[in-house]
Amino acid sequence: MLFKQWNDIAEPRHLLDSPLAIGVDEDSLQKCSLPVVELPNIDWNKFHKIFLVTGIMDPLFPKELLKVVKLGEIRTTLTLDRNQVHDNGEYSWNFEENFPNEVNLNGGQDDGEDKLVTFVTTVAAFGDCLFIAVKENFLKVSPIVYNRIAQVLLSVIDSTHHELKVLGTSDRITELKLISNLRSDLQPPEFVTGFIGSVLTQLTVKNIPFQGFIAPSEGAIGFEKMSMNTMPELIDICSQWIDISSEKYRSECYRHWRLDSGAAGSLSGLYV
């Protein structure tokens, strides 16, 4: 069954650093305020493996079983300037232009003041593994936030000390796809957007070794659903990555997926 995307505007294949802002020349890219990313003060070289995943993959890492410990937060702050035209001729970010009729930060009142939008991502660890799961939401978080997080995060990761694992989803594929710095099973017009799309771009540009998988999904970014047929494959892959093979791990993954409504059987409440 095919489900219609929630957003009316199609997601672009390539996301630039700055959006198209309202200015003198609407057909040109204008300089805009970029989100400020603050990383937690941790020793990155202390960990051997780093998992970069989206929120739907969170059940693959059951916190109680793996004894996951929170180390800090990645805090991203975006300043929304209400004064669109500046004295130097630059144009600021316009939230309503990027999310029309979706989120109104002023509650219907345009007070002309700057607004701060903060996006927080937890950094956790278990054993010698670092775990970062970004919970996406296309209604509230602009793609530029995910792009900046990926840029800053991968600027501090040393490929000589870390083994990078990437897990994401795409609604443009029908089966699990392997991706790495040496090989990609994705075939045009298949592609990946969101946080994992930004991560893959940075990994490719910086030529950082990594291994990962892209799973088929349905639904908008942040509200994806996966087939129950895909989950056993992902569980087998992750059990090898984190070196755990037990029936309890498998049952915990399924239990958390059902609790998080990540399974395709929960689709009945998505659309009317």
XYZ file of N, CA and C in Angstrom:
816
model
N 0.848 -1.198 0.000
C 0.000 0.000 0.000
C 0.881 1.245 0.000
N 0.568 2.211 -0.826
C 1.347 3.430 -0.940
C 0.677 4.547 -0.166
N 1.433 5.236 0.668
C 0.904 6.319 1.484
C 1.446 7.653 1.001
N 0.575 8.631 0.985
C 0.942 9.948 0.494
C 1.768 10.694 1.549
N 2.781 11.410 1.077
C 3.573 12.226 1.989
C 2.708 13.306 2.617
N 3.004 13.656 3.861
C 2.209 14.664 4.556
C 2.485 16.059 4.018
N 3.730 16.332 3.684
C 4.041 17.674 3.204
C 3.731 17.785 1.714
N 3.182 18.927 1.322
C 2.794 19.129 -0.071
C 3.998 19.366 -0.969
N 5.061 19.934 -0.398
C 6.250 20.241 -1.187
C 7.180 19.032 -1.158
N 7.609 18.562 -2.330
C 8.473 17.392 -2.418
C 9.844 17.696 -1.823
N 10.408 16.716 -1.129
C 11.734 16.879 -0.543
C 12.773 16.921 -1.657
N 13.656 17.936 -1.680
C 14.674 18.014 -2.734
C 15.703 16.907 -2.579
N 16.335 16.535 -3.654
C 17.331 15.475 -3.602
C 18.600 15.952 -2.915
N 18.908 17.238 -3.052
C 20.108 17.779 -2.428
C 19.718 19.017 -1.629
N 20.100 19.058 -0.350
C 19.757 20.166 0.524
C 20.969 21.063 0.696
N 20.818 22.339 0.371
C 21.906 23.287 0.467
C 22.023 23.826 1.884
N 23.130 24.538 2.137
C 23.354 25.087 3.471
C 22.307 26.130 3.834
N 21.892 26.928 2.869
C 20.948 28.002 3.143
C 19.713 27.842 2.274
N 18.539 28.136 2.803
C 17.307 28.008 2.021
C 17.092 29.204 1.110
N 16.105 29.110 0.251
C 15.744 30.226 -0.598
C 14.912 31.207 0.213
N 15.455 32.383 0.478
C 14.772 33.368 1.308
C 14.139 34.436 0.430
N 13.168 35.121 1.005
C 12.515 36.198 0.275
C 13.445 37.399 0.234
N 13.807 37.837 -0.927
C 14.717 38.974 -1.056
C 14.435 39.759 -2.315
N 15.410 40.544 -2.677
C 15.264 41.359 -3.886
C 15.194 40.458 -5.097
N 16.057 39.449 -5.105
C 16.080 38.496 -6.206
C 15.629 37.146 -5.672
N 14.382 36.774 -5.909
C 13.835 35.536 -5.355
C 14.370 34.301 -6.051
N 15.052 34.491 -7.184
C 15.606 33.356 -7.902
C 17.050 33.070 -7.509
N 17.597 33.784 -6.527
C 18.977 33.601 -6.094
C 19.021 33.168 -4.640
N 20.088 32.468 -4.286
C 20.297 32.093 -2.894
C 20.810 33.297 -2.115
N 20.253 33.542 -0.940
C 20.671 34.652 -0.095
C 21.389 34.114 1.141
N 22.272 34.936 1.713
C 22.946 34.553 2.947
C 21.940 34.565 4.089
N 21.949 33.482 4.885
C 20.983 33.339 5.962
C 21.686 32.914 7.239
N 21.021 33.084 8.343
C 21.559 32.660 9.636
C 21.636 31.140 9.681
N 22.770 30.622 10.108
C 22.953 29.179 10.214
C 22.781 28.725 11.656
N 22.277 27.535 11.874
C 22.147 27.024 13.240
C 23.512 26.871 13.908
N 23.559 27.123 15.200
C 24.780 26.956 15.996
C 24.706 25.612 16.713
N 25.687 24.753 16.481
C 25.705 23.408 17.054
C 26.733 23.343 18.175
N 26.299 22.934 19.364
C 27.174 22.764 20.524
C 27.249 21.284 20.877
N 28.454 20.732 20.827
C 28.665 19.328 21.147
C 28.988 19.160 22.633
N 28.618 18.038 23.218
C 28.942 17.802 24.635
C 30.443 17.630 24.836
N 30.905 17.930 26.007
C 32.320 17.827 26.333
C 32.637 16.400 26.763
N 32.921 15.556 25.786
C 33.253 14.159 26.056
C 34.518 13.780 25.300
N 35.138 12.690 25.709
C 36.335 12.181 25.046
C 35.892 11.244 23.920
N 35.869 11.767 22.698
C 35.368 10.998 21.560
C 36.269 9.797 21.263
N 37.566 9.943 21.492
C 38.494 8.860 21.180
C 38.412 7.697 22.159
N 37.610 7.856 23.201
C 37.443 6.795 24.187
C 36.622 5.638 23.632
N 35.850 5.902 22.570
C 34.918 4.910 22.035
C 35.419 4.360 20.703
N 35.193 3.068 20.522
C 35.656 2.399 19.306
C 34.615 2.487 18.181
N 33.350 2.239 18.516
C 32.280 2.273 17.524
C 31.358 3.465 17.782
N 30.904 4.076 16.708
C 29.942 5.167 16.806
C 28.756 4.837 15.902
N 27.562 4.802 16.493
C 26.340 4.518 15.752
C 25.605 5.837 15.489
N 25.382 6.149 14.224
C 24.616 7.321 13.823
C 23.321 6.819 13.181
N 22.201 7.041 13.868
C 20.933 6.481 13.410
C 19.835 7.518 13.558
N 18.662 7.218 12.998
C 17.480 8.049 13.196
C 16.602 7.426 14.289
N 15.618 8.192 14.748
C 14.816 7.776 15.888
C 14.116 6.446 15.714
N 13.732 6.102 14.495
C 12.996 4.856 14.279
C 13.878 3.638 14.546
N 15.208 3.816 14.516
C 16.130 2.715 14.788
C 16.450 2.578 16.278
N 15.925 3.460 17.089
C 16.197 3.445 18.528
C 15.877 2.100 19.191
N 14.797 1.393 18.808
C 14.507 0.099 19.443
C 15.579 -0.961 19.236
N 16.477 -0.770 18.267
C 17.554 -1.732 18.065
C 18.601 -1.664 19.172
N 18.486 -0.639 20.016
C 19.447 -0.457 21.098
C 18.691 -0.337 22.427
N 18.109 -1.452 22.899
C 17.336 -1.412 24.154
C 18.198 -0.942 25.319
N 17.776 0.138 25.942
C 18.606 0.811 26.941
C 18.836 -0.040 28.182
N 17.804 -0.753 28.633
C 17.958 -1.545 29.849
C 18.900 -2.722 29.625
N 18.720 -3.402 28.502
C 19.525 -4.591 28.222
C 20.990 -4.238 27.980
N 21.233 -3.159 27.211
C 22.602 -2.773 26.873
C 23.232 -1.860 27.923
N 22.425 -1.461 28.934
C 22.902 -0.551 29.981
C 23.427 0.753 29.374
N 22.573 1.370 28.567
C 22.927 2.624 27.891
C 22.973 3.755 28.908
N 24.022 4.574 28.839
C 24.228 5.692 29.752
C 24.259 6.989 28.953
N 23.523 7.990 29.409
C 23.520 9.300 28.758
C 24.789 10.056 29.112
N 25.496 10.566 28.073
C 26.729 11.301 28.284
C 26.546 12.808 28.157
N 25.572 13.235 27.394
C 25.365 14.657 27.180
C 24.369 14.897 26.068
N 24.365 16.120 25.554
C 23.414 16.497 24.513
C 24.094 17.323 23.420
N 23.641 17.103 22.204
C 24.012 17.981 21.089
C 22.915 19.030 20.988
N 23.255 20.275 21.261
C 22.265 21.347 21.291
C 22.453 22.241 20.067
N 21.405 22.333 19.268
C 21.432 23.149 18.049
C 20.438 24.295 18.191
N 20.921 25.515 18.012
C 20.094 26.707 18.188
C 20.048 27.505 16.894
N 18.839 27.823 16.472
C 18.638 28.610 15.253
C 17.923 29.904 15.618
N 18.512 31.037 15.236
C 17.908 32.339 15.484
C 17.076 32.750 14.283
N 15.792 32.995 14.517
C 14.888 33.431 13.459
C 14.719 34.940 13.562
N 15.327 35.654 12.628
C 15.304 37.114 12.646
C 14.044 37.600 11.951
N 13.212 38.376 12.677
C 11.968 38.888 12.112
C 12.210 40.039 11.134
N 13.343 40.705 11.249
C 13.662 41.799 10.327
C 14.362 41.207 9.119
N 13.617 40.968 8.075
C 14.151 40.214 6.949
C 15.265 40.945 6.221
N 15.167 42.262 6.065
C 16.167 43.005 5.320
C 17.140 43.654 6.296
N 18.423 43.399 6.134
C 19.445 43.953 7.004
C 20.115 45.140 6.315
N 20.859 45.922 7.111
C 21.541 47.084 6.565
C 22.605 46.698 5.559
N 23.192 45.521 5.743
C 24.257 45.105 4.830
C 23.706 44.399 3.592
N 22.394 44.353 3.459
C 21.800 43.773 2.272
C 21.577 42.282 2.329
N 21.929 41.637 3.468
C 21.715 40.211 3.590
C 20.299 39.940 4.089
N 19.853 38.708 3.893
C 18.493 38.337 4.284
C 18.551 37.166 5.241
N 17.726 37.263 6.276
C 17.758 36.244 7.321
C 16.827 35.092 6.975
N 16.912 34.065 7.831
C 16.064 32.882 7.693
C 14.606 33.271 7.904
N 13.755 32.747 7.067
C 12.318 33.000 7.200
C 11.631 31.674 7.444
N 11.209 31.451 8.684
C 10.648 30.146 9.059
C 9.349 29.856 8.327
N 8.459 30.850 8.238
C 7.165 30.627 7.604
C 7.310 30.309 6.115
N 8.372 30.813 5.485
C 8.593 30.526 4.074
C 8.928 29.063 3.861
N 9.651 28.467 4.835
C 10.058 27.075 4.710
C 8.997 26.108 5.214
N 8.144 26.578 6.128
C 7.089 25.735 6.672
C 5.752 26.471 6.608
N 5.214 26.699 5.433
C 3.952 27.434 5.329
C 2.801 26.665 5.953
N 2.016 27.371 6.782
C 0.790 26.827 7.369
C 1.027 25.609 8.256
N 2.248 25.422 8.742
C 2.514 24.266 9.587
C 2.760 24.663 11.038
N 3.757 25.528 11.272
C 4.119 25.922 12.621
C 4.196 27.437 12.683
N 3.493 28.045 13.644
C 3.514 29.490 13.808
C 4.124 29.802 15.165
N 5.365 30.275 15.147
C 6.061 30.525 16.405
C 5.468 31.692 17.172
N 4.791 32.602 16.466
C 4.250 33.782 17.126
C 2.817 33.597 17.597
N 2.237 32.440 17.340
C 0.851 32.228 17.737
C -0.100 33.164 17.029
N 0.252 33.522 15.790
C -0.612 34.414 15.014
C -0.284 35.878 15.181
N 0.683 36.222 16.057
C 1.057 37.612 16.282
C 2.468 37.840 15.790
N 2.655 38.818 14.954
C 3.973 39.158 14.453
C 4.508 40.313 15.279
N 5.287 40.013 16.323
C 5.766 41.054 17.221
C 7.095 41.649 16.791
N 7.645 41.143 15.683
C 8.878 41.696 15.164
C 10.124 41.318 15.934
N 10.026 40.438 16.936
C 11.175 40.056 17.734
C 11.805 38.777 17.192
N 13.102 38.641 17.493
C 13.797 37.431 17.103
C 13.309 36.248 17.939
N 13.350 35.061 17.340
C 12.950 33.845 18.030
C 14.089 32.849 17.994
N 14.193 32.051 19.041
C 15.198 31.009 19.106
C 14.521 29.645 19.048
N 14.967 28.818 18.132
C 14.479 27.443 18.023
C 15.617 26.516 18.422
N 15.382 25.679 19.421
C 16.421 24.788 19.932
C 16.057 23.335 19.670
N 17.023 22.593 19.150
C 16.843 21.171 18.864
C 17.903 20.396 19.633
N 17.473 19.436 20.465
C 18.378 18.702 21.346
C 18.411 17.231 20.960
N 19.616 16.691 20.850
C 19.818 15.273 20.550
C 20.694 14.659 21.637
N 20.280 13.536 22.157
C 21.016 12.874 23.240
C 22.196 12.070 22.696
N 23.313 12.177 23.390
C 24.496 11.358 23.100
C 24.636 10.343 24.226
N 24.572 9.059 23.880
C 24.616 8.000 24.887
C 25.724 7.016 24.556
N 25.989 6.113 25.483
C 27.061 5.139 25.285
C 26.723 3.835 25.996
N 27.256 2.750 25.472
C 27.197 1.442 26.119
C 28.471 0.687 25.730
N 29.191 0.232 26.743
C 30.474 -0.416 26.468
C 31.436 0.567 25.818
N 32.034 0.155 24.701
C 32.934 1.038 23.957
C 32.240 1.647 22.738
N 30.895 1.682 22.785
C 30.104 2.190 21.666
C 29.432 3.519 22.021
N 29.487 4.444 21.085
C 28.783 5.721 21.221
C 27.534 5.658 20.362
N 26.425 6.142 20.907
C 25.125 5.986 20.258
C 24.435 7.337 20.126
N 24.169 7.768 18.881
C 23.501 9.044 18.612
C 22.306 8.775 17.704
N 21.099 8.951 18.246
C 19.865 8.734 17.495
C 19.126 10.063 17.369
N 19.037 10.587 16.167
C 18.373 11.871 15.917
C 16.892 11.619 15.636
N 16.034 12.227 16.439
C 14.588 12.088 16.263
C 14.109 13.196 15.329
N 13.783 12.812 14.111
C 13.407 13.783 13.086
C 11.924 14.137 13.179
N 11.598 15.319 12.666
C 10.209 15.777 12.605
C 10.134 16.883 11.559
N 9.619 16.549 10.380
C 9.627 17.524 9.289
C 8.694 18.704 9.552
N 7.753 18.563 10.503
C 6.836 19.646 10.816
C 7.502 20.745 11.636
N 8.473 20.386 12.460
C 9.039 21.344 13.405
C 10.517 21.652 13.191
N 11.225 20.763 12.493
C 12.668 20.935 12.348
C 13.030 21.046 10.868
N 13.716 22.132 10.537
C 14.120 22.346 9.156
C 15.290 21.434 8.792
N 15.395 21.006 7.530
C 16.506 20.138 7.112
C 17.883 20.737 7.373
N 17.977 22.072 7.422
C 19.290 22.688 7.638
C 19.849 22.330 9.010
N 18.975 22.050 9.982
C 19.420 21.664 11.321
C 20.146 20.326 11.259
N 19.558 19.341 10.571
C 20.202 18.043 10.434
C 21.517 18.161 9.670
N 21.526 19.035 8.676
C 22.725 19.222 7.862
C 23.881 19.764 8.693
N 23.586 20.759 9.541
C 24.621 21.364 10.377
C 25.104 20.387 11.454
N 24.197 19.605 12.020
C 24.606 18.617 13.017
C 25.586 17.623 12.398
N 25.267 17.153 11.195
C 26.148 16.203 10.522
C 27.510 16.823 10.232
N 27.532 18.073 9.785
C 28.800 18.744 9.488
C 29.681 18.867 10.718
N 29.106 19.381 11.807
C 29.893 19.607 13.019
C 30.294 18.282 13.670
N 29.380 17.340 13.698
C 29.648 16.062 14.351
C 30.787 15.318 13.669
N 30.748 15.261 12.348
C 31.770 14.513 11.634
C 33.080 15.274 11.516
N 33.089 16.539 11.922
C 34.345 17.289 11.943
C 35.206 16.908 13.152
N 34.593 16.301 14.186
C 35.348 15.913 15.381
C 35.593 14.414 15.450
N 35.033 13.656 14.507
C 35.208 12.207 14.512
C 36.433 11.842 13.695
N 37.361 11.157 14.321
C 38.593 10.731 13.673
C 38.399 9.317 13.139
N 38.483 9.190 11.838
C 38.229 7.885 11.214
C 39.274 6.841 11.599
N 40.436 7.261 12.087
C 41.471 6.298 12.469
C 41.179 5.654 13.823
N 40.316 6.283 14.631
C 40.004 5.756 15.952
C 38.614 5.130 16.037
N 37.752 5.437 15.077
C 36.354 5.043 15.212
C 35.901 4.134 14.067
N 34.984 3.244 14.411
C 34.310 2.405 13.429
C 32.881 2.918 13.320
N 32.558 3.534 12.195
C 31.275 4.209 12.042
C 30.223 3.276 11.455
N 29.039 3.274 12.099
C 27.902 2.501 11.630
C 26.722 3.453 11.428
N 26.071 3.355 10.280
C 24.981 4.274 9.921
C 23.726 3.469 9.601
N 22.597 3.899 10.178
C 21.312 3.251 9.909
C 20.262 4.320 9.635
N 19.556 4.182 8.520
C 18.507 5.136 8.180
C 17.426 4.486 7.349
N 16.465 5.280 6.905
C 15.350 4.781 6.106
C 15.155 5.657 4.872
N 14.431 5.118 3.920
C 14.062 5.862 2.722
C 12.764 5.290 2.176
N 11.879 6.175 1.702
C 10.627 5.708 1.101
C 10.775 5.474 -0.400
N 11.990 5.558 -0.890
C 12.247 5.363 -2.322
C 12.842 3.999 -2.632
N 12.919 3.111 -1.641
C 13.461 1.778 -1.868
C 12.451 0.738 -1.378
N 12.620 -0.489 -1.827
C 11.681 -1.558 -1.479
C 12.343 -2.700 -0.708
N 13.668 -2.634 -0.534
C 14.378 -3.664 0.209
C 15.595 -3.047 0.886
N 16.147 -3.770 1.849
C 17.293 -3.280 2.603
C 18.490 -3.084 1.679
N 19.144 -1.926 1.815
C 20.260 -1.580 0.941
C 21.528 -1.360 1.760
N 22.618 -1.969 1.305
C 23.919 -1.780 1.943
C 24.576 -0.514 1.419
N 25.173 0.256 2.331
C 25.934 1.441 1.940
C 27.247 1.449 2.715
N 28.311 1.889 2.064
C 29.607 2.022 2.713
C 30.458 2.962 1.875
N 31.655 3.253 2.363
C 32.554 4.110 1.591
C 33.090 3.399 0.359
N 32.938 2.073 0.302
C 33.425 1.297 -0.840
C 32.319 0.810 -1.757
N 31.078 0.795 -1.242
C 29.996 0.204 -2.033
C 28.661 0.808 -1.638
N 27.771 0.923 -2.616
C 26.407 1.376 -2.357
C 25.451 0.611 -3.260
N 24.441 -0.006 -2.638
C 23.437 -0.747 -3.399
C 22.310 0.155 -3.895
N 22.329 1.427 -3.511
C 21.298 2.362 -3.981
C 21.480 2.622 -5.472
N 20.374 2.546 -6.201
C 20.392 2.785 -7.638
C 19.449 3.938 -7.968
N 19.876 4.884 -8.818
C 18.977 5.984 -9.202
C 17.663 5.447 -9.747
N 16.514 6.021 -9.367
C 16.358 7.275 -8.617
C 16.249 7.115 -7.105
N 16.808 6.056 -6.522
C 16.769 5.859 -5.074
C 17.718 6.840 -4.392
N 17.264 7.446 -3.305
C 18.110 8.378 -2.576
C 17.642 8.493 -1.131
N 18.446 9.156 -0.315
C 18.193 9.297 1.113
C 18.200 10.771 1.484
N 17.251 11.193 2.324
C 17.209 12.581 2.777
C 17.294 12.613 4.308
N 17.039 13.772 4.893
C 17.049 13.895 6.340
C 18.443 13.834 6.927
N 18.517 13.478 8.207
C 19.790 13.447 8.920
C 20.767 12.461 8.300
N 20.294 11.257 7.977
C 21.188 10.250 7.407
C 21.686 10.689 6.028
N 20.839 11.366 5.254
C 21.282 11.898 3.967
C 22.422 12.888 4.142
N 22.308 13.756 5.164
C 23.379 14.718 5.450
C 24.643 14.012 5.934
N 24.468 12.979 6.757
C 25.611 12.214 7.248
C 26.353 11.547 6.101
N 25.613 10.918 5.199
C 26.240 10.237 4.063
C 26.976 11.233 3.176
N 26.418 12.424 3.015
C 27.094 13.456 2.220
C 28.434 13.832 2.840
N 28.437 14.077 4.166
C 29.670 14.456 4.851
C 30.693 13.320 4.842
N 30.236 12.090 5.025
C 31.148 10.950 4.988
C 31.810 10.807 3.629
N 31.039 11.063 2.577
C 31.577 10.962 1.217
C 32.551 12.096 0.935
N 32.169 13.315 1.321
C 33.033 14.478 1.067
C 34.356 14.354 1.823
N 34.287 13.899 3.071
C 35.487 13.783 3.910
C 36.222 12.465 3.711
N 35.666 11.586 2.889
C 36.273 10.287 2.596
C 36.547 9.502 3.880
N 35.519 9.381 4.712
C 35.619 8.667 5.978
C 35.071 7.253 5.816
N 35.815 6.234 6.198
C 35.308 4.854 6.101
C 34.094 4.651 7.008
N 33.096 3.949 6.502
C 31.893 3.661 7.286
C 31.169 2.467 6.677
N 30.208 1.955 7.422
C 29.352 0.877 6.945
C 27.945 1.128 7.465
N 26.951 0.830 6.637
C 25.586 1.067 7.085
C 24.557 0.416 6.190
N 23.288 0.629 6.565
C 22.176 0.081 5.803
C 21.048 1.102 5.764
N 20.321 1.106 4.654
C 19.129 1.929 4.489
C 17.936 0.987 4.351
N 16.938 1.174 5.212
C 15.766 0.293 5.224
C 14.589 0.964 4.540
N 13.745 0.198 3.860
C 12.544 0.779 3.233
C 11.529 1.207 4.282
N 10.844 2.311 4.011
C 9.853 2.827 4.957
C 8.743 3.532 4.189
N 7.688 3.872 4.896
C 6.581 4.646 4.341
C 6.223 5.748 5.327
N 5.835 6.894 4.799
C 5.459 8.006 5.662
C 6.465 9.136 5.606
N 6.084 10.273 6.171
C 6.923 11.464 6.147
C 8.079 11.340 7.127
N 9.090 12.194 6.969
C 10.274 12.179 7.820
C 9.886 12.429 9.273
N 10.286 11.518 10.130
C 9.943 11.607 11.541
C 8.719 10.801 11.917
N 7.968 10.340 10.903
C 6.747 9.568 11.150
C 6.751 8.284 10.303
N 7.931 7.767 10.037
C 8.051 6.605 9.172
C 7.524 5.340 9.845
N 7.142 4.403 8.990
C 6.769 3.063 9.442
C 7.556 2.061 8.607
N 7.985 0.993 9.260
C 8.741 -0.042 8.558
C 7.980 -1.354 8.582
N 8.243 -2.153 7.582
C 7.611 -3.461 7.495
C 8.204 -4.419 8.527
N 7.371 -5.309 9.036
C 7.849 -6.322 9.979
C 8.855 -7.260 9.322
N 8.846 -7.333 7.984
C 9.801 -8.186 7.287
C 11.215 -7.610 7.318
N 11.325 -6.288 7.468
C 12.634 -5.642 7.490
C 13.288 -5.749 8.858
N 12.494 -5.786 9.895
C 13.026 -5.758 11.260
C 13.940 -6.945 11.591
N 13.597 -8.195 11.216
C 14.518 -9.305 11.528
C 15.902 -9.112 10.913
N 15.953 -8.550 9.695
C 17.242 -8.307 9.058
C 18.052 -7.281 9.833
N 17.397 -6.202 10.261
C 18.088 -5.169 11.019
C 18.560 -5.686 12.374
N 17.737 -6.519 13.003
C 18.118 -7.084 14.295
C 19.348 -7.974 14.147
N 19.393 -8.787 13.099
C 20.552 -9.652 12.867
C 21.810 -8.827 12.621
N 21.666 -7.750 11.860
C 22.812 -6.892 11.560
C 23.347 -6.232 12.826
N 22.442 -5.653 13.610
C 22.864 -4.943 14.825
C 23.411 -5.894 15.877
N 22.858 -7.094 15.952
C 23.368 -8.060 16.931
C 24.831 -8.413 16.639
N 25.216 -8.427 15.371
C 26.605 -8.658 14.995
C 27.463 -7.432 15.290
N 26.910 -6.246 15.015
C 27.668 -5.011 15.245
C 27.999 -4.810 16.715
N 27.017 -5.059 17.591
C 27.244 -4.815 19.025
C 27.630 -6.097 19.761
N 27.818 -7.181 18.998
C 28.306 -8.450 19.541
C 27.395 -8.965 20.655
N 26.120 -9.102 20.324
C 25.173 -9.677 21.261
C 24.224 -10.587 20.483
N 24.132 -11.820 20.911
C 23.253 -12.775 20.228
C 22.461 -13.533 21.283
N 21.264 -13.082 21.506
C 20.404 -13.743 22.474
C 18.952 -13.521 22.082
N 18.111 -14.437 22.471
C 16.693 -14.314 22.176
C 16.085 -13.142 22.939
N 16.662 -12.813 24.087
C 16.159 -11.675 24.861
C 16.379 -10.369 24.119
N 17.541 -10.243 23.466
C 17.807 -9.033 22.676
C 16.787 -8.893 21.547
N 16.510 -9.991 20.868
C 15.550 -9.960 19.761
C 14.146 -9.584 20.254
N 13.720 -10.184 21.348
C 12.386 -9.893 21.869
C 12.281 -8.456 22.373
N 13.353 -7.930 22.949
C 13.355 -6.544 23.417
C 13.243 -5.566 22.248
N 13.917 -5.867 21.155
C 13.831 -5.013 19.961
C 12.398 -4.961 19.434
N 11.763 -6.115 19.325
C 10.377 -6.161 18.847
C 9.448 -5.433 19.809
N 9.666 -5.608 21.096
C 8.799 -4.967 22.086
C 8.887 -3.449 22.001
N 10.103 -2.926 21.888
C 10.273 -1.474 21.809
C 9.735 -0.924 20.492
N 9.857 -1.692 19.421
C 9.337 -1.229 18.131
C 7.823 -1.099 18.183
N 7.177 -2.042 18.837
C 5.713 -1.958 18.952
C 5.316 -0.793 19.867
N 6.081 -0.586 20.941
C 5.780 0.530 21.844
C 5.970 1.873 21.165
N 6.967 1.958 20.294
C 7.247 3.200 19.584
C 6.386 3.368 18.335
N 5.520 2.405 18.062
C 4.646 2.434 16.878
C 5.456 2.540 15.592
N 6.581 1.846 15.565
C 7.415 1.882 14.370
C 7.079 0.803 13.363
N 6.183 -0.119 13.748
C 5.854 -1.217 12.861
C 4.737 -0.815 11.903
N 4.693 -1.451 10.759
C 3.699 -1.139 9.745
C 2.286 -1.445 10.228
N 2.136 -2.287 11.208
C 0.813 -2.608 11.732
C 0.164 -1.459 12.456
N 0.925 -0.390 12.728
C 0.367 0.763 13.432
C -0.059 1.871 12.474
N -0.110 1.573 11.192
C -0.388 2.606 10.193
C -1.835 3.058 10.180
N -2.719 2.344 10.811
C -4.141 2.639 10.705
C -4.489 4.018 11.253
N -3.675 4.545 12.169
C -3.992 5.824 12.764
C -3.342 7.004 12.071
N -2.609 6.737 10.980
C -1.868 7.813 10.336
C -2.748 8.672 9.432
N -3.606 8.050 8.675
C -4.356 8.757 7.649
C -5.847 8.506 7.798
N -6.631 9.460 7.401
C -8.080 9.338 7.446
C -8.612 9.303 6.014
